[in-house]
Amino acid sequence: FRHRGFDLEMIRHALAQDLQNRSFQRGASTITQQLAKNLFLSQRRTLARKLEEAVLTWRLERMLPKERVLEDAESSPRT
């Protein structure tokens, strides 16, 4: 539980690789980000959806303890 919903180092690596490849290929989502996406968002890969995911992740991290995020992630539908 060392981060607050975002792993900035992994995001930096993924962004560098995506810019080099000129496409969204590499992911860097934390469990909280995946939960936000699976519960509330579509699977489309766009900058707008990633921004929505960031806002939802930030809100989930402030509302729920990590244990609850893990429980919800285990029981959420995976797409």
Coordinates of C-alpha atoms in Angstrom, one line a residue:
F1 CA 0.0 0.0 0.0
R2 CA 2.7 2.4 -0.9
H3 CA 0.8 4.6 -3.3
R4 CA -2.4 6.5 -3.2
G5 CA -4.1 5.0 -6.2
F6 CA -1.5 5.8 -8.8
D7 CA 2.0 4.3 -9.4
L8 CA 3.7 7.2 -11.0
E9 CA 6.9 5.3 -11.8
M10 CA 4.9 2.7 -13.8
I11 CA 2.9 5.4 -15.5
R12 CA 6.1 7.2 -16.5
H13 CA 7.5 4.0 -18.0
A14 CA 4.2 3.1 -19.8
L15 CA 3.9 6.6 -21.2
A16 CA 7.5 6.6 -22.5
Q17 CA 6.9 3.3 -24.2
D18 CA 3.6 4.4 -25.7
L19 CA 5.1 7.6 -27.0
Q20 CA 7.9 5.6 -28.6
N21 CA 5.5 3.2 -30.2
R22 CA 3.0 5.9 -31.0
S23 CA 0.1 3.9 -29.6
F24 CA -1.6 3.0 -26.3
Q25 CA -0.1 -0.5 -25.7
R26 CA 1.3 -0.7 -22.3
G27 CA -0.7 -0.4 -19.1
A28 CA 0.2 0.8 -15.7
S29 CA -3.1 0.6 -13.8
T30 CA -3.2 0.0 -10.1
I31 CA -5.9 -2.2 -8.6
T32 CA -7.9 0.9 -7.7
Q33 CA -7.6 2.2 -11.3
Q34 CA -8.8 -1.2 -12.6
L35 CA -11.7 -1.2 -10.1
A36 CA -12.8 2.3 -11.3
K37 CA -12.6 1.2 -14.9
N38 CA -14.5 -2.1 -14.3
L39 CA -17.2 -0.6 -12.3
F40 CA -17.9 2.7 -14.0
L41 CA -16.2 3.1 -17.4
S42 CA -16.0 1.5 -20.8
Q43 CA -13.0 -0.4 -22.1
R44 CA -12.2 2.2 -24.8
R45 CA -8.6 3.4 -24.8
T46 CA -8.8 7.2 -25.0
L47 CA -7.3 10.0 -23.2
A48 CA -10.7 11.2 -22.0
R49 CA -11.5 7.8 -20.5
K50 CA -8.1 7.7 -18.7
L51 CA -8.8 11.2 -17.3
E52 CA -12.2 10.0 -16.0
E53 CA -10.5 6.9 -14.6
A54 CA -8.0 9.2 -12.8
V55 CA -10.8 11.2 -11.1
L56 CA -12.7 8.1 -10.1
T57 CA -9.5 6.5 -8.7
W58 CA -8.7 9.6 -6.7
R59 CA -12.3 9.6 -5.2
L60 CA -12.2 5.9 -4.5
E61 CA -8.9 6.2 -2.7
R62 CA -10.3 8.9 -0.4
M63 CA -13.6 7.1 0.3
L64 CA -12.5 3.5 0.8
P65 CA -9.8 1.8 2.9
K66 CA -7.3 -0.3 0.8
E67 CA -8.8 -3.5 2.2
R68 CA -12.2 -2.6 0.8
V69 CA -10.7 -1.7 -2.6
L70 CA -9.1 -5.2 -2.7
E71 CA -12.3 -6.9 -1.7
D72 CA -14.3 -5.0 -4.3
A73 CA -11.7 -5.6 -7.0
E74 CA -11.8 -9.4 -6.3
S75 CA -15.6 -9.4 -6.7
S76 CA -15.9 -7.0 -9.6
P77 CA -16.5 -8.2 -13.2
R78 CA -13.4 -8.2 -15.2
T79 CA -13.6 -7.0 -18.8

